[in-house]
Short mmCIF file of C-alpha atoms and ligand atoms in Angstrom, two decimals:
data_model
loop_
_atom_site.label_atom_id
_atom_site.label_comp_id
_atom_site.label_asym_id
_atom_site.label_seq_id
_atom_site.Cartn_x
_atom_site.Cartn_y
_atom_site.Cartn_z
CA UNK A 844 0.00 0.00 0.00
CA UNK A 845 1.27 3.45 -0.90
CA UNK A 846 2.26 6.01 1.67
CA UNK A 847 -0.15 8.58 3.05
CA UNK A 848 -1.41 11.56 1.08
CA UNK A 849 -2.66 13.31 4.20
CA UNK A 850 -1.22 16.79 4.03
CA UNK A 851 -0.11 18.25 7.34
CA UNK A 852 -0.48 21.92 6.51
CA UNK A 853 -3.94 21.77 5.03
CA UNK A 854 -5.12 19.50 7.85
CA UNK A 855 -3.92 21.94 10.51
CA UNK A 856 -5.48 24.84 8.59
CA UNK A 857 -8.75 22.94 8.42
CA UNK A 858 -8.66 22.23 12.15
CA UNK A 859 -7.98 25.91 12.89
CA UNK A 860 -10.85 26.96 10.64
CA UNK A 861 -13.20 24.57 12.45
CA UNK A 862 -12.18 25.83 15.90
CA UNK A 863 -12.56 29.46 14.77
CA UNK A 864 -16.23 28.91 14.02
CA UNK A 865 -18.39 29.25 17.11
CA UNK A 866 -20.66 26.19 17.14
CA UNK A 867 -21.81 26.09 20.74
CA UNK A 868 -24.90 23.95 21.10
CA UNK A 869 -27.95 26.24 21.55
CA UNK A 870 -29.84 23.55 23.45
CA UNK A 871 -27.11 23.75 26.11
CA UNK A 872 -26.56 27.50 26.06
CA UNK A 873 -29.53 29.73 25.29
CA UNK A 874 -28.97 31.87 22.22
CA UNK A 875 -25.71 30.12 21.25
CA UNK A 876 -24.53 30.03 17.64
CA UNK A 877 -25.46 26.47 16.74
CA UNK A 878 -24.11 24.44 13.83
CA UNK A 879 -25.34 26.42 10.78
CA UNK A 880 -22.10 28.27 10.03
CA UNK A 881 -19.78 25.31 10.55
CA UNK A 882 -22.12 23.16 8.43
CA UNK A 883 -21.94 25.66 5.60
CA UNK A 884 -18.16 25.75 5.86
CA UNK A 885 -17.91 21.94 5.78
CA UNK A 886 -20.42 21.68 2.98
CA UNK A 887 -18.29 24.02 0.84
CA UNK A 888 -15.17 22.08 1.78
CA UNK A 889 -16.73 18.72 0.89
CA UNK A 890 -18.06 20.09 -2.39
CA UNK A 891 -14.58 21.35 -3.14
CA UNK A 892 -13.35 17.78 -2.77
CA UNK A 893 -15.96 16.64 -5.29
CA UNK A 894 -18.14 14.76 -2.81
CA UNK A 895 -21.87 14.49 -3.35
CA UNK A 896 -22.81 16.81 -0.51
CA UNK A 897 -26.10 17.42 1.24
CA UNK A 898 -27.00 19.76 4.09
CA UNK A 899 -30.02 18.63 6.00
CA UNK A 900 -31.76 20.84 8.52
CA UNK A 901 -32.60 18.57 11.45
CA UNK A 902 -34.13 21.42 13.40
CA UNK A 903 -34.14 25.19 12.79
CA UNK A 904 -30.51 26.28 12.50
CA UNK A 905 -29.33 22.76 13.35
CA UNK A 906 -28.05 21.10 10.16
CA UNK A 907 -26.18 17.89 9.42
CA UNK A 908 -23.77 17.76 6.50
CA UNK A 909 -23.22 14.51 4.65
CA UNK A 910 -20.64 13.96 1.93
CA UNK A 911 -20.43 10.83 -0.18
CA UNK A 912 -17.48 9.63 -2.21
CA UNK A 913 -19.20 7.19 -4.53
CA UNK A 914 -17.79 3.71 -4.99
CA UNK A 915 -17.50 2.22 -8.45
CA UNK A 916 -19.16 -1.07 -7.64
CA UNK A 917 -21.56 -2.57 -5.16
CA UNK A 918 -19.23 -2.77 -2.21
CA UNK A 919 -19.56 -2.28 1.53
CA UNK A 920 -20.14 1.30 2.69
CA UNK A 921 -18.21 2.98 5.46
CA UNK A 922 -19.46 5.87 7.59
CA UNK A 923 -17.05 8.28 9.27
CA UNK A 924 -19.03 10.44 11.67
CA UNK A 925 -18.25 13.43 13.85
CA UNK A 926 -20.23 16.09 15.65
CA UNK A 927 -19.86 19.80 14.95
CA UNK A 928 -21.38 21.21 18.13
CA UNK A 929 -19.45 22.06 21.27
CA UNK A 930 -20.31 22.83 24.86
CA UNK A 931 -20.33 26.41 26.14
CA UNK A 932 -17.38 28.74 26.68
CA UNK A 933 -18.33 31.02 29.59
CA UNK A 934 -15.81 29.54 31.99
CA UNK A 935 -12.85 29.45 29.58
CA UNK A 936 -9.70 31.46 30.39
CA UNK A 937 -8.56 32.15 26.83
CA UNK A 938 -10.34 33.16 23.65
CA UNK A 939 -12.13 29.91 22.81
CA UNK A 940 -12.36 30.65 19.07
CA UNK A 941 -8.79 31.77 18.50
CA UNK A 942 -6.86 28.54 18.01
CA UNK A 943 -3.29 28.76 19.23
CA UNK A 944 -0.63 26.06 18.82
CA UNK A 945 1.89 25.68 21.64
CA UNK A 946 4.22 22.71 22.15
CA UNK A 947 2.35 20.68 19.54
CA UNK A 948 -1.02 21.30 21.17
CA UNK A 949 -3.80 23.23 19.51
CA UNK A 950 -5.93 25.06 22.09
CA UNK A 951 -9.52 26.17 21.66
CA UNK A 952 -13.11 25.16 22.39
CA UNK A 953 -13.92 21.93 20.59
CA UNK A 954 -10.30 21.24 19.59
CA UNK A 955 -10.46 17.94 21.50
CA UNK A 956 -14.23 17.32 21.54
CA UNK A 957 -14.27 16.90 18.63
CA UNK A 958 -13.10 19.21 15.88
CA UNK A 959 -9.73 17.43 15.93
CA UNK A 960 -11.42 14.15 15.01
CA UNK A 961 -13.62 15.91 12.48
CA UNK A 962 -10.53 17.38 10.83
CA UNK A 963 -8.99 13.87 10.73
CA UNK A 964 -12.09 12.50 9.00
CA UNK A 965 -12.21 15.23 6.36
CA UNK A 966 -8.42 15.17 5.81
CA UNK A 967 -8.52 11.37 5.37
CA UNK A 968 -11.30 11.73 2.80
CA UNK A 969 -9.38 14.45 0.97
CA UNK A 970 -6.38 12.10 0.79
CA UNK A 971 -8.53 9.26 -0.55
CA UNK A 972 -9.97 11.57 -3.23
CA UNK A 973 -6.50 12.77 -4.21
CA UNK A 974 -5.16 9.22 -4.48
CA UNK A 975 -7.30 8.76 -7.61
CA UNK A 976 -7.72 5.15 -6.59
CA UNK A 977 -11.32 4.10 -7.14
CA UNK A 978 -13.21 2.55 -4.26
CA UNK A 979 -15.66 -0.31 -4.57
CA UNK A 980 -18.14 0.90 -1.97
CA UNK A 981 -19.24 4.33 -0.72
CA UNK A 982 -17.25 6.39 1.72
CA UNK A 983 -19.77 8.49 3.63
CA UNK A 984 -18.68 11.28 5.96
CA UNK A 985 -21.12 13.04 8.23
CA UNK A 986 -20.76 16.15 10.36
CA UNK A 987 -23.74 16.05 12.67
CA UNK A 988 -25.35 18.50 15.07
CA UNK A 989 -26.35 18.25 18.71
CA UNK A 990 -24.22 15.39 20.05
CA UNK A 991 -23.65 17.36 23.25
CA UNK A 992 -27.35 17.48 24.04
CA UNK A 993 -29.90 15.10 22.53
CA UNK A 994 -28.04 13.72 19.48
CA UNK A 995 -30.81 14.71 17.09
CA UNK A 996 -28.15 14.83 14.34
CA UNK A 997 -27.01 11.22 14.46
CA UNK A 998 -30.58 10.06 15.16
CA UNK A 999 -31.72 11.70 11.92
CA UNK A 1000 -28.69 10.49 9.99
CA UNK A 1001 -29.36 6.89 10.96
CA UNK A 1002 -32.95 7.17 9.77
CA UNK A 1003 -31.62 7.90 6.31
CA UNK A 1004 -28.61 5.61 5.86
CA UNK A 1005 -27.48 2.14 6.86
CA UNK A 1006 -23.71 1.75 6.40
CA UNK A 1007 -21.92 -1.58 6.77
CA UNK A 1008 -19.54 -0.20 9.38
CA UNK A 1009 -18.95 3.09 11.15
CA UNK A 1010 -16.21 4.95 12.94
CA UNK A 1011 -16.91 7.98 15.10
CA UNK A 1012 -13.92 10.31 15.30
CA UNK A 1013 -14.25 11.09 19.01
CA UNK A 1014 -10.91 11.36 20.80
CA UNK A 1015 -9.62 7.94 21.90
CA UNK A 1016 -5.86 8.56 21.99
CA UNK A 1017 -5.57 6.44 18.86
CA UNK A 1018 -7.04 3.40 20.61
CA UNK A 1019 -10.26 1.68 19.56
CA UNK A 1020 -13.29 2.36 21.69
CA UNK A 1021 -15.51 -0.72 21.65
CA UNK A 1022 -17.70 -0.15 24.70
CA UNK A 1023 -19.28 2.63 26.66
CA UNK A 1024 -21.87 3.09 29.36
CA UNK A 1025 -25.45 4.18 28.88
CA UNK A 1026 -27.55 6.32 31.15
CA UNK A 1027 -31.13 6.70 32.27
CA UNK A 1028 -32.82 9.60 33.99
CA UNK A 1029 -35.44 8.46 36.46
CA UNK A 1030 -38.04 10.51 38.28
CA UNK A 1031 -39.35 9.16 41.58
CA UNK A 1032 -42.36 10.76 43.25
CA UNK A 1033 -43.41 10.13 46.85
CA UNK A 1034 -46.96 11.00 47.85
CA UNK A 1035 -47.80 12.37 51.28
CA UNK A 1036 -50.86 14.07 52.62
CA UNK A 1037 -51.07 17.84 52.97
CA UNK A 1038 -52.17 19.07 56.36
CA UNK A 1039 -51.59 21.98 58.72
CA UNK A 1040 -48.27 21.65 60.52
CA UNK A 1041 -50.09 21.25 63.83
CA UNK A 1042 -52.10 18.26 62.62
CA UNK A 1043 -49.58 15.48 62.83
CA UNK A 1044 -52.31 12.85 63.01
CA UNK A 1045 -53.50 13.85 59.52
CA UNK A 1046 -50.35 14.91 57.68
CA UNK A 1047 -48.04 12.53 55.84
CA UNK A 1048 -44.61 13.96 55.07
CA UNK A 1049 -43.68 13.17 51.46
CA UNK A 1050 -40.17 14.58 51.93
CA UNK A 1051 -39.45 12.24 54.83
CA UNK A 1052 -40.74 9.38 52.65
CA UNK A 1053 -38.25 10.40 49.99
CA UNK A 1054 -35.56 10.33 52.67
CA UNK A 1055 -36.21 6.61 53.02
CA UNK A 1056 -35.90 6.20 49.26
CA UNK A 1057 -32.56 8.02 49.31
CA UNK A 1058 -31.24 5.77 52.07
CA UNK A 1059 -32.15 2.69 50.02
CA UNK A 1060 -30.63 4.13 46.85
CA UNK A 1061 -27.40 4.81 48.68
CA UNK A 1062 -27.32 1.18 49.84
CA UNK A 1063 -27.99 0.10 46.27
CA UNK A 1064 -24.87 1.93 45.08
CA UNK A 1065 -22.79 -0.51 47.08
CA UNK A 1066 -24.39 -3.41 45.21
CA UNK A 1067 -23.86 -1.75 41.84
CA UNK A 1068 -20.16 -1.32 42.62
CA UNK A 1069 -19.80 -5.10 42.58
CA UNK A 1070 -21.18 -5.49 39.02
CA UNK A 1071 -17.97 -4.61 37.25
CA UNK A 1072 -17.67 -4.66 33.47
CA UNK A 1073 -14.06 -5.13 32.37
CA UNK A 1074 -13.97 -2.14 30.01
CA UNK A 1075 -16.30 0.47 31.47
CA UNK A 1076 -16.34 -0.23 35.21
CA UNK A 1077 -19.50 -0.67 37.26
CA UNK A 1078 -22.94 0.87 37.04
CA UNK A 1079 -23.54 3.91 39.21
CA UNK A 1080 -26.42 6.08 40.30
CA UNK A 1081 -26.64 9.44 41.95
CA UNK A 1082 -29.32 11.88 43.01
CA UNK A 1083 -29.45 14.92 40.74
CA UNK A 1084 -32.41 17.13 41.67
CA UNK A 1085 -34.91 17.08 44.52
CA UNK A 1086 -38.00 19.21 44.99
CA UNK A 1087 -40.76 19.14 47.55
CA UNK A 1088 -42.83 21.15 49.94
CA UNK A 1089 -44.49 24.53 49.60
CA UNK A 1090 -44.66 26.27 52.96
CA UNK A 1091 -43.17 25.89 56.41
CA UNK A 1092 -46.38 25.10 58.26
CA UNK A 1093 -47.68 22.48 55.87
CA UNK A 1094 -46.99 18.76 55.56
CA UNK A 1095 -45.69 18.28 52.00
CA UNK A 1096 -47.98 16.13 49.88
CA UNK A 1097 -45.41 15.43 47.21
CA UNK A 1098 -41.65 15.13 46.74
CA UNK A 1099 -39.93 14.62 43.40
CA UNK A 1100 -36.45 13.17 43.08
CA UNK A 1101 -34.58 12.92 39.80
CA UNK A 1102 -31.71 10.52 39.63
CA UNK A 1103 -29.23 9.49 36.98
CA UNK A 1104 -28.27 5.88 36.52
CA UNK A 1105 -25.24 4.92 34.44
CA UNK A 1106 -25.63 1.45 32.94
CA UNK A 1107 -23.03 -0.99 31.64
CA UNK A 1108 -23.19 -3.27 28.56
CA UNK A 1109 -25.64 -6.08 29.19
CA UNK A 1110 -28.03 -3.86 31.13
CA UNK A 1111 -31.11 -2.06 29.89
CA UNK A 1112 -34.14 -0.24 31.26
CA UNK A 1113 -35.54 -3.44 32.73
CA UNK A 1114 -32.47 -3.71 34.98
CA UNK A 1115 -33.27 -0.29 36.41
CA UNK A 1116 -36.99 -0.99 36.68
CA UNK A 1117 -36.36 -4.16 38.67
CA UNK A 1118 -34.06 -2.40 41.14
CA UNK A 1119 -36.31 0.61 41.69
CA UNK A 1120 -39.46 -1.49 41.98
CA UNK A 1121 -37.84 -3.64 44.62
CA UNK A 1122 -36.76 -0.54 46.61
CA UNK A 1123 -40.25 0.99 46.43
CA UNK A 1124 -42.16 -2.21 47.15
CA UNK A 1125 -39.80 -2.99 50.05
CA UNK A 1126 -40.52 0.40 51.61
CA UNK A 1127 -44.27 0.06 51.01
CA UNK A 1128 -44.34 -3.35 52.68
CA UNK A 1129 -42.81 -1.84 55.83
CA UNK A 1130 -45.20 1.13 56.06
CA UNK A 1131 -48.74 1.27 54.72
CA UNK A 1132 -48.48 5.08 54.43
CA UNK A 1133 -45.57 4.89 52.00
CA UNK A 1134 -46.72 5.71 48.48
CA UNK A 1135 -44.40 6.26 45.56
CA UNK A 1136 -44.17 5.80 41.85
CA UNK A 1137 -41.50 6.36 39.25
CA UNK A 1138 -40.93 6.98 35.58
CA UNK A 1139 -37.90 6.65 33.33
CA UNK A 1140 -37.82 9.98 31.53
CA UNK A 1141 -34.89 9.39 29.18
CA UNK A 1142 -32.68 6.42 28.38
CA UNK A 1143 -29.59 5.98 26.28
CA UNK A 1144 -28.31 2.46 26.18
CA UNK A 1145 -24.79 1.18 26.75
CA UNK A 1146 -22.98 -0.41 23.81
CA UNK A 1147 -20.31 -3.00 23.23
CA UNK A 1148 -18.84 -4.29 19.99
CA UNK A 1149 -16.97 -7.59 19.96
CA UNK A 1150 -13.24 -7.27 19.41
CA UNK A 1151 -13.69 -10.07 16.88
CA UNK A 1152 -15.79 -7.89 14.58
CA UNK A 1153 -13.87 -7.44 11.36
CA UNK A 1154 -13.92 -3.63 11.73
CA UNK A 1155 -12.08 -3.96 15.06
CA UNK A 1156 -9.50 -6.39 13.75
CA UNK A 1157 -8.79 -4.54 10.53
CA UNK A 1158 -8.71 -1.11 12.20
CA UNK A 1159 -6.24 -2.50 14.74
CA UNK A 1160 -4.06 -3.80 11.91
CA UNK A 1161 -4.10 -0.44 10.17
CA UNK A 1162 -3.25 1.42 13.39
CA UNK A 1163 -0.30 -0.93 13.87
CA UNK A 1164 0.87 -0.36 10.29
CA UNK A 1165 0.64 3.42 10.58
CA UNK A 1166 1.89 3.95 14.13
CA UNK A 1167 3.97 0.84 14.86
CA UNK A 1168 1.93 0.39 18.02
CA UNK A 1169 -0.66 -2.26 18.88
CA UNK A 1170 -3.79 -0.32 19.90
CA UNK A 1171 -5.90 -1.23 22.89
CA UNK A 1172 -9.61 -2.00 22.81
CA UNK A 1173 -10.95 0.45 25.34
CA UNK A 1174 -14.21 1.37 27.03
CA UNK A 1175 -15.35 4.71 28.42
CA UNK A 1176 -17.80 5.58 31.20
CA UNK A 1177 -19.62 8.27 29.21
CA UNK A 1178 -22.20 7.84 26.47
CA UNK A 1179 -21.41 8.55 22.81
CA UNK A 1180 -23.32 8.68 19.52
CA UNK A 1181 -21.78 5.28 18.73
CA UNK A 1182 -24.72 3.64 20.47
CA UNK A 1183 -27.26 5.14 18.06
CA UNK A 1184 -25.41 3.61 15.11
CA UNK A 1185 -24.68 0.32 16.88
CA UNK A 1186 -28.37 0.01 17.86
CA UNK A 1187 -29.21 -0.16 14.14
CA UNK A 1188 -27.08 -3.29 13.85
CA UNK A 1189 -24.06 -1.51 12.38
CA UNK A 1190 -20.66 -2.43 13.86
CA UNK A 1191 -19.50 0.94 15.19
CA UNK A 1192 -16.42 2.01 17.11
CA UNK A 1193 -14.83 5.30 18.04
CA UNK A 1194 -11.32 6.20 17.01
CA UNK A 1195 -9.62 9.57 17.12
CA UNK A 1196 -6.83 11.81 18.36
CA UNK A 1197 -5.46 12.58 21.81
CA UNK A 1198 -5.65 15.69 23.95
CA UNK A 1199 -7.55 16.83 27.00
CA UNK A 1200 -10.07 19.25 28.40
CA UNK A 1201 -13.44 18.17 27.00
CA UNK A 1202 -16.05 20.48 28.57
CA UNK A 1203 -13.25 22.11 30.62
CA UNK A 1204 -11.73 25.60 30.96
CA UNK A 1205 -8.62 24.61 28.97
CA UNK A 1206 -9.11 22.33 25.96
CA UNK A 1207 -6.49 21.13 23.48
CA UNK A 1208 -5.81 18.43 20.94
CA UNK A 1209 -2.35 17.07 20.09
CA UNK A 1210 -1.80 18.17 16.51
CA UNK A 1211 0.38 15.17 15.63
CA UNK A 1212 -2.38 12.80 16.74
CA UNK A 1213 -4.86 14.53 14.41
CA UNK A 1214 -2.51 13.88 11.48
CA UNK A 1215 -1.92 10.28 12.59
CA UNK A 1216 -5.66 9.65 13.01
CA UNK A 1217 -6.22 11.02 9.50
CA UNK A 1218 -3.56 8.69 8.11
CA UNK A 1219 -5.13 5.71 9.87
CA UNK A 1220 -8.60 6.59 8.53
CA UNK A 1221 -7.21 7.13 5.03
CA UNK A 1222 -5.56 3.73 5.01
CA UNK A 1223 -8.55 2.07 6.64
CA UNK A 1224 -10.91 3.53 4.01
CA UNK A 1225 -8.77 2.12 1.21
CA UNK A 1226 -8.54 -1.25 2.89
CA UNK A 1227 -12.19 -1.57 4.01
CA UNK A 1228 -13.72 -0.17 0.84
CA UNK A 1229 -11.30 -2.00 -1.44
CA UNK A 1230 -9.45 0.13 -3.94
CA UNK A 1231 -9.94 -1.04 -7.50
ZN1 ZN B 1493 -17.77 14.59 21.58
#
């Protein structure tokens, strides 16, 4: 196989251009810029490469951009996906949209999460185009909106396409992410009985009832800590928000607790339902006045791809060829868009550059790792899609 055509200078320029564009997610930060401008920039860039390019408005001002390098024959299709949105910038020390390179690190909001990976994806595609080697199947690259909030971008994308394999360019330090946790948000409501504060024989204190729930949930955390998954650790839960009561001299008739539960591969909503139902029914059996119900208000599942999937094996081979290093198959405790693609039956992993500071005051990506990731993706595209 020939050497890489990934061009360092144009890749770094591309990364700088992406960081310069404010694309803070407006669902996270009211009035923020959103993904329209960065989508337009990427659409122009992809068109310049000769890709069949489409901008699709998922919601007002919230577009996805998809570029397709058409294969010559009926071959497998490969999706390279990255998100264009970032988290907010209020707490950053430096100008978040003025990318600066120091000691091989490019600083700026989104440099690490994940404009670095996005630059790798586009640079790899540019190199494949410039190789003039025809592919059998389609190379599809997508720059999606809203990963940092509700992932409406990848959800929409996966309604429209069904690739044979997918790589998300999230930062993985050039290792292969094959597993991550899921999460569920659960609302628990305890019911009391409102009465004047002097009428203890009538009033039932819903907040005190919730106290009992909290004690049981804390005990449950100990049990969850023993259910360790080798790549992502153990499931966890924590209380997030609690509300109850209206005035000092009144027994509260209602208390609402919202908790977050982080699940590991092999678990789903039924795991959570079973645990919560046993907590609530246990408390009810000890006190006839205890009344509570619950609802799962949002769930994102965990995911795990077998290391024996051909995408894992062949990506590992390519990483070894390009870097001289055997990559690790890693898991992460946070949720990624990978799950949305994987849920459709598509083998999906994450692979991307190194750096630090996702969602933090100082964020950077290692420039060299962006170039290396691009070279890996370039070589992988040729090998997976089969150059003719
Ligand atoms: Zn990300």
